mmCIF file of C-alpha atoms in Angstrom:
data_model
loop_
_atom_site.group_PDB
_atom_site.id
_atom_site.type_symbol
_atom_site.label_atom_id
_atom_site.label_comp_id
_atom_site.label_asym_id
_atom_site.label_seq_id
_atom_site.Cartn_x
_atom_site.Cartn_y
_atom_site.Cartn_z
ATOM 1 C CA ASP A 1 41.124 257.374 112.268
ATOM 2 C CA THR A 2 37.782 255.548 112.302
ATOM 3 C CA GLY A 3 37.878 254.217 115.842
ATOM 4 C CA VAL A 4 35.548 255.022 118.707
ATOM 5 C CA SER A 5 35.825 258.638 119.771
ATOM 6 C CA GLN A 6 34.735 260.271 123.022
ATOM 7 C CA ASP A 7 34.334 263.878 123.992
ATOM 8 C CA PRO A 8 35.479 265.493 126.169
ATOM 9 C CA ARG A 9 38.586 263.588 127.194
ATOM 10 C CA HIS A 10 38.657 265.277 130.578
ATOM 11 C CA LYS A 11 35.984 267.005 132.612
ATOM 12 C CA ILE A 12 36.319 268.721 135.947
ATOM 13 C CA THR A 13 33.118 269.801 137.623
ATOM 14 C CA LYS A 14 31.810 270.860 140.990
ATOM 15 C CA ARG A 15 29.576 268.664 143.053
ATOM 16 C CA GLY A 16 25.943 269.127 142.135
ATOM 17 C CA GLN A 17 26.542 270.139 138.530
ATOM 18 C CA ASN A 18 25.285 268.206 135.525
ATOM 19 C CA VAL A 19 27.675 266.794 132.939
ATOM 20 C CA THR A 20 27.187 265.176 129.554
ATOM 21 C CA PHE A 21 29.584 262.972 127.643
ATOM 22 C CA ARG A 22 29.436 261.996 124.011
ATOM 23 C CA CYS A 23 30.513 258.812 122.263
ATOM 24 C CA ASP A 24 30.805 258.303 118.514
ATOM 25 C CA PRO A 25 31.035 254.591 117.686
ATOM 26 C CA ILE A 26 32.769 253.001 114.756
ATOM 27 C CA SER A 27 30.677 253.631 111.678
ATOM 28 C CA GLU A 28 27.970 251.005 111.135
ATOM 29 C CA HIS A 29 28.477 249.372 114.539
ATOM 30 C CA ASN A 30 24.983 248.731 115.822
ATOM 31 C CA ARG A 31 25.912 247.917 119.415
ATOM 32 C CA LEU A 32 27.146 250.477 121.875
ATOM 33 C CA TYR A 33 28.219 250.035 125.489
ATOM 34 C CA TRP A 34 29.100 252.345 128.358
ATOM 35 C CA TYR A 35 31.457 251.277 131.122
ATOM 36 C CA ARG A 36 32.861 253.015 134.169
ATOM 37 C CA GLN A 37 36.315 252.488 135.597
ATOM 38 C CA THR A 38 37.527 253.675 138.965
ATOM 39 C CA LEU A 39 41.160 253.829 139.997
ATOM 40 C CA GLY A 40 42.779 250.413 140.297
ATOM 41 C CA GLN A 41 39.733 248.515 139.083
ATOM 42 C CA GLY A 42 38.719 246.982 135.777
ATOM 43 C CA PRO A 43 35.922 248.600 133.764
ATOM 44 C CA GLU A 44 32.373 247.901 134.933
ATOM 45 C CA PHE A 45 29.383 247.654 132.623
ATOM 46 C CA LEU A 46 26.823 250.459 132.818
ATOM 47 C CA THR A 47 24.458 250.126 129.880
ATOM 48 C CA TYR A 48 23.997 248.699 126.392
ATOM 49 C CA PHE A 49 22.286 249.884 123.217
ATOM 50 C CA GLN A 50 21.336 247.894 120.181
ATOM 51 C CA ASN A 51 20.736 250.513 117.518
ATOM 52 C CA GLU A 52 18.662 253.173 119.312
ATOM 53 C CA ALA A 53 17.164 250.825 121.898
ATOM 54 C CA GLN A 54 18.617 250.745 125.391
ATOM 55 C CA LEU A 55 18.332 247.070 126.236
ATOM 56 C CA GLU A 56 20.095 246.761 129.563
ATOM 57 C CA LYS A 57 21.095 248.984 132.442
ATOM 58 C CA SER A 58 23.345 247.983 135.293
ATOM 59 C CA ARG A 59 22.349 248.566 138.889
ATOM 60 C CA LEU A 60 25.350 250.920 138.939
ATOM 61 C CA LEU A 61 23.335 253.278 136.760
ATOM 62 C CA SER A 62 21.418 255.243 139.364
ATOM 63 C CA ASP A 63 18.501 257.488 138.465
ATOM 64 C CA ARG A 64 20.931 260.405 138.201
ATOM 65 C CA PHE A 65 22.397 258.764 135.114
ATOM 66 C CA SER A 66 20.719 258.737 131.737
ATOM 67 C CA ALA A 67 21.973 257.533 128.407
ATOM 68 C CA GLU A 68 20.578 257.999 124.936
ATOM 69 C CA ARG A 69 21.401 256.915 121.453
ATOM 70 C CA PRO A 70 19.132 258.824 119.102
ATOM 71 C CA LYS A 71 18.956 257.412 115.585
ATOM 72 C CA GLY A 72 21.292 254.607 116.561
ATOM 73 C CA SER A 73 24.419 256.597 115.914
ATOM 74 C CA PHE A 74 26.259 258.599 118.587
ATOM 75 C CA SER A 75 25.374 258.233 122.247
ATOM 76 C CA THR A 76 25.329 260.590 125.213
ATOM 77 C CA LEU A 77 25.690 259.819 128.882
ATOM 78 C CA GLU A 78 24.406 262.464 131.283
ATOM 79 C CA ILE A 79 25.025 262.597 134.998
ATOM 80 C CA GLN A 80 22.809 264.928 136.989
ATOM 81 C CA ARG A 81 23.701 266.380 140.377
ATOM 82 C CA THR A 82 27.194 264.920 140.287
ATOM 83 C CA GLU A 83 28.720 263.500 143.452
ATOM 84 C CA GLN A 84 32.361 262.949 144.312
ATOM 85 C CA GLY A 85 31.790 259.218 143.980
ATOM 86 C CA ASP A 86 31.057 259.741 140.287
ATOM 87 C CA SER A 87 34.703 260.567 139.679
ATOM 88 C CA ALA A 88 35.910 257.887 137.276
ATOM 89 C CA MET A 89 36.851 257.122 133.696
ATOM 90 C CA TYR A 90 33.781 256.668 131.527
ATOM 91 C CA LEU A 91 34.434 254.343 128.612
ATOM 92 C CA CYS A 92 32.410 253.757 125.487
ATOM 93 C CA ALA A 93 32.708 250.683 123.278
ATOM 94 C CA SER A 94 31.022 249.605 120.072
ATOM 95 C CA SER A 95 30.635 246.357 118.176
ATOM 96 C CA LEU A 96 28.945 244.887 115.149
ATOM 97 C CA GLU A 97 26.406 242.238 116.008
ATOM 98 C CA GLY A 98 27.377 238.672 115.405
ATOM 99 C CA VAL A 99 29.992 239.067 112.686
ATOM 100 C CA GLY A 100 31.683 235.694 112.451
ATOM 101 C CA GLY A 101 29.792 234.585 115.543
ATOM 102 C CA THR A 102 31.577 237.029 117.791
ATOM 103 C CA ASP A 103 30.906 240.402 119.304
ATOM 104 C CA THR A 104 34.267 242.108 119.551
ATOM 105 C CA GLN A 105 33.998 245.393 121.373
ATOM 106 C CA TYR A 106 36.293 248.274 120.495
ATOM 107 C CA PHE A 107 36.822 250.925 123.110
ATOM 108 C CA GLY A 108 37.260 254.646 122.915
ATOM 109 C CA PRO A 109 39.890 256.611 124.854
ATOM 110 C CA GLY A 110 37.470 257.407 127.661
ATOM 111 C CA THR A 111 36.329 260.553 129.432
ATOM 112 C CA ARG A 112 37.937 261.170 132.785
ATOM 113 C CA LEU A 113 35.536 262.886 135.175
ATOM 114 C CA THR A 114 36.708 264.616 138.320
ATOM 115 C CA VAL A 115 34.059 265.911 140.703
ATOM 116 C CA LEU A 116 35.361 268.455 143.207
ATOM 117 C CA ASP B 1 29.563 234.973 132.377
ATOM 118 C CA ALA B 2 32.250 232.550 133.467
ATOM 119 C CA LYS B 3 34.891 233.918 135.767
ATOM 120 C CA THR B 4 38.576 234.002 134.966
ATOM 121 C CA THR B 5 41.655 233.784 137.144
ATOM 122 C CA GLN B 6 44.903 235.510 136.223
ATOM 123 C CA PRO B 7 48.149 236.137 138.075
ATOM 124 C CA THR B 8 48.283 239.591 139.583
ATOM 125 C CA SER B 9 51.580 240.539 137.977
ATOM 126 C CA MET B 10 54.313 239.261 135.702
ATOM 127 C CA ASP B 11 57.666 240.493 134.484
ATOM 128 C CA CYS B 12 59.272 239.967 131.118
ATOM 129 C CA ALA B 13 62.566 241.009 129.568
ATOM 130 C CA GLU B 14 62.405 243.096 126.432
ATOM 131 C CA GLY B 15 62.707 240.949 123.321
ATOM 132 C CA ARG B 16 61.579 237.823 125.093
ATOM 133 C CA ALA B 17 58.232 236.124 124.733
ATOM 134 C CA ALA B 18 55.632 237.040 127.343
ATOM 135 C CA ASN B 19 53.290 234.178 128.231
ATOM 136 C CA LEU B 20 50.220 235.278 130.173
ATOM 137 C CA PRO B 21 48.069 232.465 131.599
ATOM 138 C CA CYS B 22 44.352 232.502 132.303
ATOM 139 C CA ASN B 23 42.103 229.942 133.943
ATOM 140 C CA HIS B 24 38.442 229.768 132.972
ATOM 141 C CA SER B 25 37.372 226.375 134.251
ATOM 142 C CA THR B 26 33.627 227.119 134.141
ATOM 143 C CA ILE B 27 33.543 228.356 130.553
ATOM 144 C CA SER B 28 30.459 227.389 128.571
ATOM 145 C CA GLY B 29 30.503 225.835 125.128
ATOM 146 C CA ASN B 30 29.393 229.003 123.367
ATOM 147 C CA GLU B 31 31.737 231.377 125.182
ATOM 148 C CA TYR B 32 34.757 232.872 123.531
ATOM 149 C CA VAL B 33 37.997 233.783 125.255
ATOM 150 C CA TYR B 34 38.917 237.427 124.701
ATOM 151 C CA TRP B 35 42.065 239.279 125.605
ATOM 152 C CA TYR B 36 42.269 243.023 126.043
ATOM 153 C CA ARG B 37 45.003 245.194 127.406
ATOM 154 C CA GLN B 38 44.959 248.629 128.936
ATOM 155 C CA ILE B 39 47.870 250.963 128.956
ATOM 156 C CA HIS B 40 47.772 253.545 131.727
ATOM 157 C CA SER B 41 44.970 256.105 131.317
ATOM 158 C CA GLN B 42 43.856 254.757 127.940
ATOM 159 C CA GLY B 43 40.821 252.729 126.915
ATOM 160 C CA PRO B 44 41.126 248.942 126.716
ATOM 161 C CA GLN B 45 42.605 247.672 123.480
ATOM 162 C CA TYR B 46 41.353 244.503 121.857
ATOM 163 C CA ILE B 47 44.118 241.963 121.267
ATOM 164 C CA ILE B 48 42.711 238.633 120.172
ATOM 165 C CA HIS B 49 39.917 236.131 120.781
ATOM 166 C CA GLY B 50 39.225 232.462 120.201
ATOM 167 C CA LEU B 51 36.720 229.681 120.745
ATOM 168 C CA LYS B 52 38.504 226.342 120.445
ATOM 169 C CA ASN B 53 41.408 226.633 118.058
ATOM 170 C CA ASN B 54 44.623 228.482 118.594
ATOM 171 C CA GLU B 55 44.645 231.911 117.025
ATOM 172 C CA THR B 56 47.362 234.262 115.849
ATOM 173 C CA ASN B 57 47.298 237.835 114.632
ATOM 174 C CA GLU B 58 49.799 240.619 114.229
ATOM 175 C CA MET B 59 49.762 241.370 117.934
ATOM 176 C CA ALA B 60 49.750 238.009 119.678
ATOM 177 C CA SER B 61 48.963 234.314 119.729
ATOM 178 C CA LEU B 62 46.251 232.661 121.790
ATOM 179 C CA ILE B 63 46.645 229.067 122.880
ATOM 180 C CA ILE B 64 43.505 227.400 124.259
ATOM 181 C CA THR B 65 43.733 224.014 125.932
ATOM 182 C CA GLU B 66 41.724 221.166 124.477
ATOM 183 C CA ASP B 67 39.322 221.131 127.432
ATOM 184 C CA ARG B 68 39.018 224.943 127.100
ATOM 185 C CA LYS B 69 39.536 225.410 130.809
ATOM 186 C CA SER B 70 42.606 227.574 130.375
ATOM 187 C CA SER B 71 44.430 229.654 127.816
ATOM 188 C CA THR B 72 47.702 231.482 127.308
ATOM 189 C CA LEU B 73 48.280 234.779 125.555
ATOM 190 C CA ILE B 74 51.701 234.952 123.943
ATOM 191 C CA LEU B 75 53.418 238.184 122.979
ATOM 192 C CA PRO B 76 56.294 236.773 120.918
ATOM 193 C CA HIS B 77 58.782 239.611 121.263
ATOM 194 C CA ALA B 78 57.782 241.882 124.116
ATOM 195 C CA THR B 79 58.716 245.552 123.947
ATOM 196 C CA LEU B 80 58.591 248.268 126.586
ATOM 197 C CA ARG B 81 55.349 249.489 124.997
ATOM 198 C CA ASP B 82 53.695 246.193 125.898
ATOM 199 C CA THR B 83 53.762 247.151 129.571
ATOM 200 C CA ALA B 84 50.068 247.205 130.471
ATOM 201 C CA VAL B 85 47.271 245.480 132.357
ATOM 202 C CA TYR B 86 46.105 242.410 130.424
ATOM 203 C CA TYR B 87 42.549 241.193 130.859
ATOM 204 C CA CYS B 88 41.301 237.718 130.014
ATOM 205 C CA ILE B 89 37.523 237.663 129.565
ATOM 206 C CA VAL B 90 35.025 235.033 128.518
ATOM 207 C CA ASN B 91 32.052 236.291 126.587
ATOM 208 C CA ALA B 92 29.199 234.672 124.702
ATOM 209 C CA GLY B 93 28.802 237.516 122.246
ATOM 210 C CA GLY B 94 27.391 236.845 118.816
ATOM 211 C CA THR B 95 23.638 237.030 118.552
ATOM 212 C CA SER B 96 23.371 237.214 122.316
ATOM 213 C CA TYR B 97 25.215 240.388 123.172
ATOM 214 C CA GLY B 98 27.971 240.143 125.717
ATOM 215 C CA LYS B 99 28.717 242.809 128.266
ATOM 216 C CA LEU B 100 32.327 242.310 129.206
ATOM 217 C CA THR B 101 33.103 241.424 132.805
ATOM 218 C CA PHE B 102 36.593 242.591 133.619
ATOM 219 C CA GLY B 103 38.537 241.111 136.510
ATOM 220 C CA GLN B 104 41.688 242.579 138.003
ATOM 221 C CA GLY B 105 43.851 241.442 135.100
ATOM 222 C CA THR B 106 47.598 240.815 135.011
ATOM 223 C CA ILE B 107 49.990 243.725 135.264
ATOM 224 C CA LEU B 108 52.734 242.924 132.768
ATOM 225 C CA THR B 109 55.948 244.857 133.178
ATOM 226 C CA VAL B 110 58.477 244.617 130.371
ATOM 227 C CA HIS B 111 61.921 245.705 131.471
ATOM 228 C CA PRO B 112 65.043 246.483 129.456
#
């Protein structure tokens, strides 16, 4: 399967711990997005990469959050000093810029974070 | 991004066509209409998108009104596995990247 993959699928951590999630986009997709989804809500945009450059960050992305995409391939999302309010599904999506005038994003299965 | 309005929930009998409406009255000329769905605890799944013309793929059909202010997603023969939350999103995309703005979506329940 050559879709977007995310690891781990589930993460349980204690408040105050650091966690890191990984996203592997579809091969050759140059755009990568992170979203967060809380229970009963639609996904909310967190940040966007074009190749290795992080071009936009949402106000939802506090200074405890950091995302990287070294070499424009996989991406990591780190949360430092986790809080219970960080409990959510973290979704990664990728797309190929401007093919056919569109930017169709394909999502991974998500990482479900539970902070105790 | 333009906002969309969808019914909160809909029901459909298995084997029947499911018609999911979406209003996007403030859509801009360069914005596409995208449909995604999300089955419980999974990532959103891309279904279809369109700009002006009606579109069809192996999953669904998308009917966009001539004034582009509304659209309808059609699942021609709904199955129990089509039970999901369906999101209608407008997005510029293309050379100007488009972060997707999800609303509440429509909860579609397909029953036997």
